[in-house]
Amino acid sequence: MKNRNAWFEAVIRQQGQVKPGNILKVDAFLNHQLDVDILDHLGHDFYEAFKDRPITKILTIEASGIALSCFAARYFHVPVLFAKKAMSANISPEVYQSQVKSYTKATVSTITIAKQYLQSEDHILILDDFLAQGCAVRGLLDCARQAGATVEGIGIAIEKGFQNGGAQLRNDGYPLYSIAVITAMSADAIEFGPGY
Amino acid sequence: MKNRNAWFEAVIRQQGQVKPGNILKVDAFLNHQLDVDILDHLGHDFYEAFKDRPITKILTIEASGIALSCFAARYFHVPVLFAKKAMSANISPEVYQSQVKSYTKATVSTITIAKQYLQSEDHILILDDFLAQGCAVRGLLDCARQAGATVEGIGIAIEKGFQNGGAQLRNDGYPLYSIAVITAMSADAIEFGPGY
């Protein structure tokens, strides 16, 4: 799968900025400004990867996962459900919640999903912009488990392959597809490879 | 313009829930779960309203404005820029910032836009899901003013016409188009009318 995404790797090399602390800023097209052509390409790529699965809903997390998921959802023709983030838990019997650590912000958030929108009959595709240690995806998986929903796959725009989140998810047997997998990066160069 | 949106008014009546404190929950299609057909309709409607303007960028605010703006941006074929919210100011010479009060959450956020993505040559369309007192739109207008960008229009999915944000923006001369304008609401009924 990796060669077909040479175009996206070139976009990341051209428009991404590597910052200290292994942070990749892609504010030009994905995390602040949103490039509709690039997002449409990514959405279609997720569709190609998972179109044979009986997906009923795309599950993501605010805010940066929303745009990506909207473009993918057009191809799957299913709703998007985005988990809401809050700094403090607001426990209710009507919601699923999980704790998510942010690698880049050094914070812990509580993510919340209303039970009425995620049910045991759902077959979900989890989408997110980045995968590093996998905390956001683990939080969404935890909510899906609470709901009894079936996880059909996980799609990621940019995986930091030099961190262990992707490897662990693959070891656990989840169908994980990352459009670009970064194997090494510095201020001077970004290297890509297959997902492990 | 109002009659062509009877379909959207019906969606709000069917799927919206009026909560105490003049809060309208539209989590079924706009604020938690996202209905791609409804969003596509709204995006096209904004395009019809503003297609004669020389728009170079859509400006919105995370998180609920993002989906709406993505669907509109497909028709305009321009990038979306979403202002980021943070509870505390993080002053930098490289960003525009403004203070925004949230009516529903009773909080004050600082919204932030990187200067490099909003410039004096830009002609922007501001889009958001709700307009009540207008605080979010005022914050985005403030950022646009700091950038020297031209505001070509403001598009809102649901205006609470019984609050004064819309009337003030129209009095100030902004081209404001709200797809649905609620004139009164209670747990039993939602009434719509034209924008004033």
Tab-separated table of N, CA and C in Angstrom, chain A residues 17 27-28 30-37 39-40 57 62-64 66-67 70-71 73-74 77-84 112-114 116-117, chain B residues 17 27-28 30-37 39-40 57 62-64 66-67 70-71 73-74 77-84 112-114 116-117:
chain	number	residue	atom	x	y	z
A	17	GLN	N	6.266	20.811	9.260
A	17	GLN	CA	7.413	21.396	9.946
A	17	GLN	C	7.708	20.555	11.175
A	27	ASP	N	-0.084	22.320	10.203
A	27	ASP	CA	-1.132	23.342	10.283
A	27	ASP	C	-1.520	23.884	8.909
A	28	ALA	N	-0.677	23.685	7.911
A	28	ALA	CA	-0.960	24.244	6.586
A	28	ALA	C	-2.117	23.547	5.896
A	30	LEU	N	-3.922	20.361	7.631
A	30	LEU	CA	-4.661	19.352	8.398
A	30	LEU	C	-5.092	19.782	9.803
A	31	ASN	N	-4.310	20.597	10.471
A	31	ASN	CA	-4.581	20.887	11.883
A	31	ASN	C	-4.989	22.326	12.212
A	32	HIS	N	-5.009	23.194	11.212
A	32	HIS	CA	-5.413	24.579	11.481
A	32	HIS	C	-6.062	25.101	10.194
A	33	GLN	N	-5.281	25.188	9.142
A	33	GLN	CA	-5.867	25.387	7.821
A	33	GLN	C	-6.155	24.002	7.243
A	34	LEU	N	-7.286	23.898	6.541
A	34	LEU	CA	-7.706	22.607	5.986
A	34	LEU	C	-7.736	22.716	4.462
A	35	ASP	N	-6.972	21.875	3.806
A	35	ASP	CA	-6.910	21.870	2.348
A	35	ASP	C	-7.926	20.849	1.829
A	36	VAL	N	-8.964	21.320	1.163
A	36	VAL	CA	-10.062	20.417	0.792
A	36	VAL	C	-9.632	19.356	-0.222
A	37	ASP	N	-8.687	19.668	-1.090
A	37	ASP	CA	-8.238	18.658	-2.056
A	37	ASP	C	-7.470	17.545	-1.357
A	39	LEU	N	-7.687	16.721	1.835
A	39	LEU	CA	-8.616	15.981	2.693
A	39	LEU	C	-9.491	15.039	1.873
A	40	ASP	N	-9.897	15.477	0.705
A	40	ASP	CA	-10.715	14.604	-0.144
A	40	ASP	C	-9.904	13.378	-0.578
A	57	LYS	N	-20.703	3.593	10.853
A	57	LYS	CA	-20.424	4.891	11.465
A	57	LYS	C	-18.915	5.114	11.541
A	62	GLU	N	-12.710	15.176	18.592
A	62	GLU	CA	-12.526	16.571	18.211
A	62	GLU	C	-11.103	17.011	18.539
A	63	ALA	N	-10.552	18.016	17.874
A	63	ALA	CA	-11.139	18.750	16.779
A	63	ALA	C	-10.529	18.296	15.444
A	64	SER	N	-9.269	17.852	15.475
A	64	SER	CA	-8.589	17.641	14.196
A	64	SER	C	-9.057	16.414	13.433
A	66	ILE	N	-12.177	15.709	12.875
A	66	ILE	CA	-13.504	15.957	12.302
A	66	ILE	C	-13.445	16.141	10.784
A	67	ALA	N	-12.544	16.980	10.318
A	67	ALA	CA	-12.511	17.289	8.881
A	67	ALA	C	-12.210	16.021	8.075
A	70	CYS	N	-15.184	13.758	7.968
A	70	CYS	CA	-16.266	14.247	7.098
A	70	CYS	C	-15.997	13.858	5.650
A	71	PHE	N	-14.767	14.027	5.207
A	71	PHE	CA	-14.459	13.701	3.809
A	71	PHE	C	-14.554	12.196	3.567
A	73	ALA	N	-16.484	10.163	5.267
A	73	ALA	CA	-17.897	9.791	5.440
A	73	ALA	C	-18.703	10.003	4.167
A	74	ARG	N	-18.297	10.971	3.352
A	74	ARG	CA	-18.980	11.191	2.075
A	74	ARG	C	-18.885	9.939	1.207
A	77	HIS	N	-20.766	7.083	2.957
A	77	HIS	CA	-22.158	7.505	3.163
A	77	HIS	C	-22.713	6.993	4.501
A	78	VAL	N	-21.985	7.300	5.548
A	78	VAL	CA	-22.408	6.991	6.922
A	78	VAL	C	-22.196	8.249	7.774
A	79	PRO	N	-22.824	8.311	8.940
A	79	PRO	CA	-22.594	9.465	9.824
A	79	PRO	C	-21.208	9.419	10.469
A	80	VAL	N	-20.755	10.579	10.888
A	80	VAL	CA	-19.557	10.708	11.729
A	80	VAL	C	-20.035	10.940	13.165
A	81	LEU	N	-19.341	10.343	14.106
A	81	LEU	CA	-19.588	10.652	15.515
A	81	LEU	C	-18.258	11.103	16.101
A	82	PHE	N	-18.228	12.330	16.630
A	82	PHE	CA	-16.956	12.761	17.223
A	82	PHE	C	-17.065	12.811	18.739
A	83	ALA	N	-16.099	12.158	19.399
A	83	ALA	CA	-16.025	12.199	20.851
A	83	ALA	C	-15.649	13.611	21.274
A	84	LYS	N	-16.290	14.075	22.340
A	84	LYS	CA	-15.994	15.407	22.847
A	84	LYS	C	-14.941	15.312	23.953
A	112	THR	N	-15.902	11.948	25.760
A	112	THR	CA	-17.289	11.616	26.070
A	112	THR	C	-18.071	11.352	24.789
A	113	ILE	N	-18.858	10.300	24.809
A	113	ILE	CA	-19.736	9.947	23.696
A	113	ILE	C	-21.117	9.653	24.268
A	114	ALA	N	-22.143	10.267	23.708
A	114	ALA	CA	-23.513	9.986	24.148
A	114	ALA	C	-23.895	8.573	23.724
A	116	GLN	N	-26.615	7.191	23.087
A	116	GLN	CA	-27.643	7.003	22.063
A	116	GLN	C	-27.065	6.959	20.650
A	117	TYR	N	-25.840	7.484	20.467
A	117	TYR	CA	-25.273	7.526	19.117
A	117	TYR	C	-24.255	6.418	18.832
B	17	GLN	N	-33.546	19.151	20.212
B	17	GLN	CA	-34.171	19.047	21.533
B	17	GLN	C	-33.945	20.354	22.268
B	27	ASP	N	-27.393	17.488	18.606
B	27	ASP	CA	-26.321	16.487	18.607
B	27	ASP	C	-26.567	15.373	17.590
B	28	ALA	N	-27.786	15.219	17.135
B	28	ALA	CA	-28.096	14.126	16.217
B	28	ALA	C	-27.504	14.327	14.832
B	30	LEU	N	-25.474	17.723	13.990
B	30	LEU	CA	-24.571	18.868	13.794
B	30	LEU	C	-23.487	19.025	14.856
B	31	ASN	N	-23.755	18.649	16.099
B	31	ASN	CA	-22.815	18.969	17.176
B	31	ASN	C	-22.157	17.775	17.850
B	32	HIS	N	-22.505	16.572	17.454
B	32	HIS	CA	-21.868	15.391	18.066
B	32	HIS	C	-21.831	14.305	16.988
B	33	GLN	N	-23.022	13.867	16.571
B	33	GLN	CA	-23.101	13.059	15.361
B	33	GLN	C	-23.276	14.019	14.184
B	34	LEU	N	-22.630	13.693	13.064
B	34	LEU	CA	-22.671	14.565	11.890
B	34	LEU	C	-23.341	13.826	10.742
B	35	ASP	N	-24.419	14.391	10.235
B	35	ASP	CA	-25.160	13.779	9.134
B	35	ASP	C	-24.632	14.363	7.826
B	36	VAL	N	-23.985	13.530	7.014
B	36	VAL	CA	-23.299	14.071	5.828
B	36	VAL	C	-24.272	14.636	4.799
B	37	ASP	N	-25.464	14.099	4.709
B	37	ASP	CA	-26.415	14.650	3.741
B	37	ASP	C	-26.901	16.036	4.169
B	39	LEU	N	-25.294	18.097	6.179
B	39	LEU	CA	-24.163	19.023	6.085
B	39	LEU	C	-23.893	19.424	4.634
B	40	ASP	N	-24.045	18.485	3.729
B	40	ASP	CA	-23.825	18.810	2.330
B	40	ASP	C	-24.871	19.819	1.844
B	57	LYS	N	-11.156	32.223	1.443
B	57	LYS	CA	-10.957	31.349	2.603
B	57	LYS	C	-12.218	31.368	3.468
B	62	GLU	N	-13.187	26.041	16.095
B	62	GLU	CA	-13.360	24.646	16.492
B	62	GLU	C	-14.396	24.557	17.602
B	63	ALA	N	-15.059	23.416	17.772
B	63	ALA	CA	-15.007	22.235	16.961
B	63	ALA	C	-16.214	22.153	16.020
B	64	SER	N	-17.363	22.697	16.446
B	64	SER	CA	-18.594	22.424	15.691
B	64	SER	C	-18.667	23.151	14.356
B	66	ILE	N	-16.291	23.184	12.175
B	66	ILE	CA	-15.377	22.581	11.209
B	66	ILE	C	-16.113	21.768	10.142
B	67	ALA	N	-17.027	20.918	10.560
B	67	ALA	CA	-17.702	20.035	9.605
B	67	ALA	C	-18.487	20.857	8.576
B	70	CYS	N	-16.184	22.512	6.132
B	70	CYS	CA	-15.594	21.592	5.156
B	70	CYS	C	-16.556	21.354	3.994
B	71	PHE	N	-17.824	21.154	4.308
B	71	PHE	CA	-18.783	20.886	3.236
B	71	PHE	C	-18.990	22.122	2.371
B	73	ALA	N	-16.727	24.457	1.899
B	73	ALA	CA	-15.451	24.705	1.203
B	73	ALA	C	-15.322	23.880	-0.069
B	74	ARG	N	-15.942	22.695	-0.090
B	74	ARG	CA	-15.928	21.885	-1.303
B	74	ARG	C	-16.569	22.656	-2.460
B	77	HIS	N	-14.412	25.771	-3.203
B	77	HIS	CA	-13.057	25.308	-3.527
B	77	HIS	C	-11.989	26.264	-2.962
B	78	VAL	N	-12.108	26.501	-1.681
B	78	VAL	CA	-11.127	27.321	-0.949
B	78	VAL	C	-10.765	26.582	0.335
B	79	PRO	N	-9.658	26.938	0.972
B	79	PRO	CA	-9.309	26.314	2.256
B	79	PRO	C	-10.226	26.793	3.386
B	80	VAL	N	-10.295	25.976	4.414
B	80	VAL	CA	-10.939	26.355	5.676
B	80	VAL	C	-9.822	26.709	6.661
B	81	LEU	N	-10.053	27.720	7.467
B	81	LEU	CA	-9.136	28.013	8.574
B	81	LEU	C	-9.977	28.004	9.842
B	82	PHE	N	-9.615	27.131	10.798
B	82	PHE	CA	-10.405	27.141	12.034
B	82	PHE	C	-9.589	27.720	13.178
B	83	ALA	N	-10.183	28.706	13.855
B	83	ALA	CA	-9.564	29.293	15.040
B	83	ALA	C	-9.537	28.250	16.138
B	84	LYS	N	-8.423	28.198	16.852
B	84	LYS	CA	-8.294	27.252	17.952
B	84	LYS	C	-8.697	27.936	19.250
B	112	THR	N	-7.392	31.608	18.778
B	112	THR	CA	-6.074	31.881	18.222
B	112	THR	C	-6.023	31.487	16.752
B	113	ILE	N	-5.433	32.361	15.958
B	113	ILE	CA	-5.224	32.106	14.536
B	113	ILE	C	-3.780	32.459	14.195
B	114	ALA	N	-3.082	31.546	13.543
B	114	ALA	CA	-1.709	31.835	13.121
B	114	ALA	C	-1.729	32.875	12.008
B	116	GLN	N	0.191	33.531	9.653
B	116	GLN	CA	0.576	33.155	8.299
B	116	GLN	C	-0.590	32.644	7.459
B	117	TYR	N	-1.681	32.247	8.114
B	117	TYR	CA	-2.816	31.702	7.354
B	117	TYR	C	-3.966	32.689	7.144
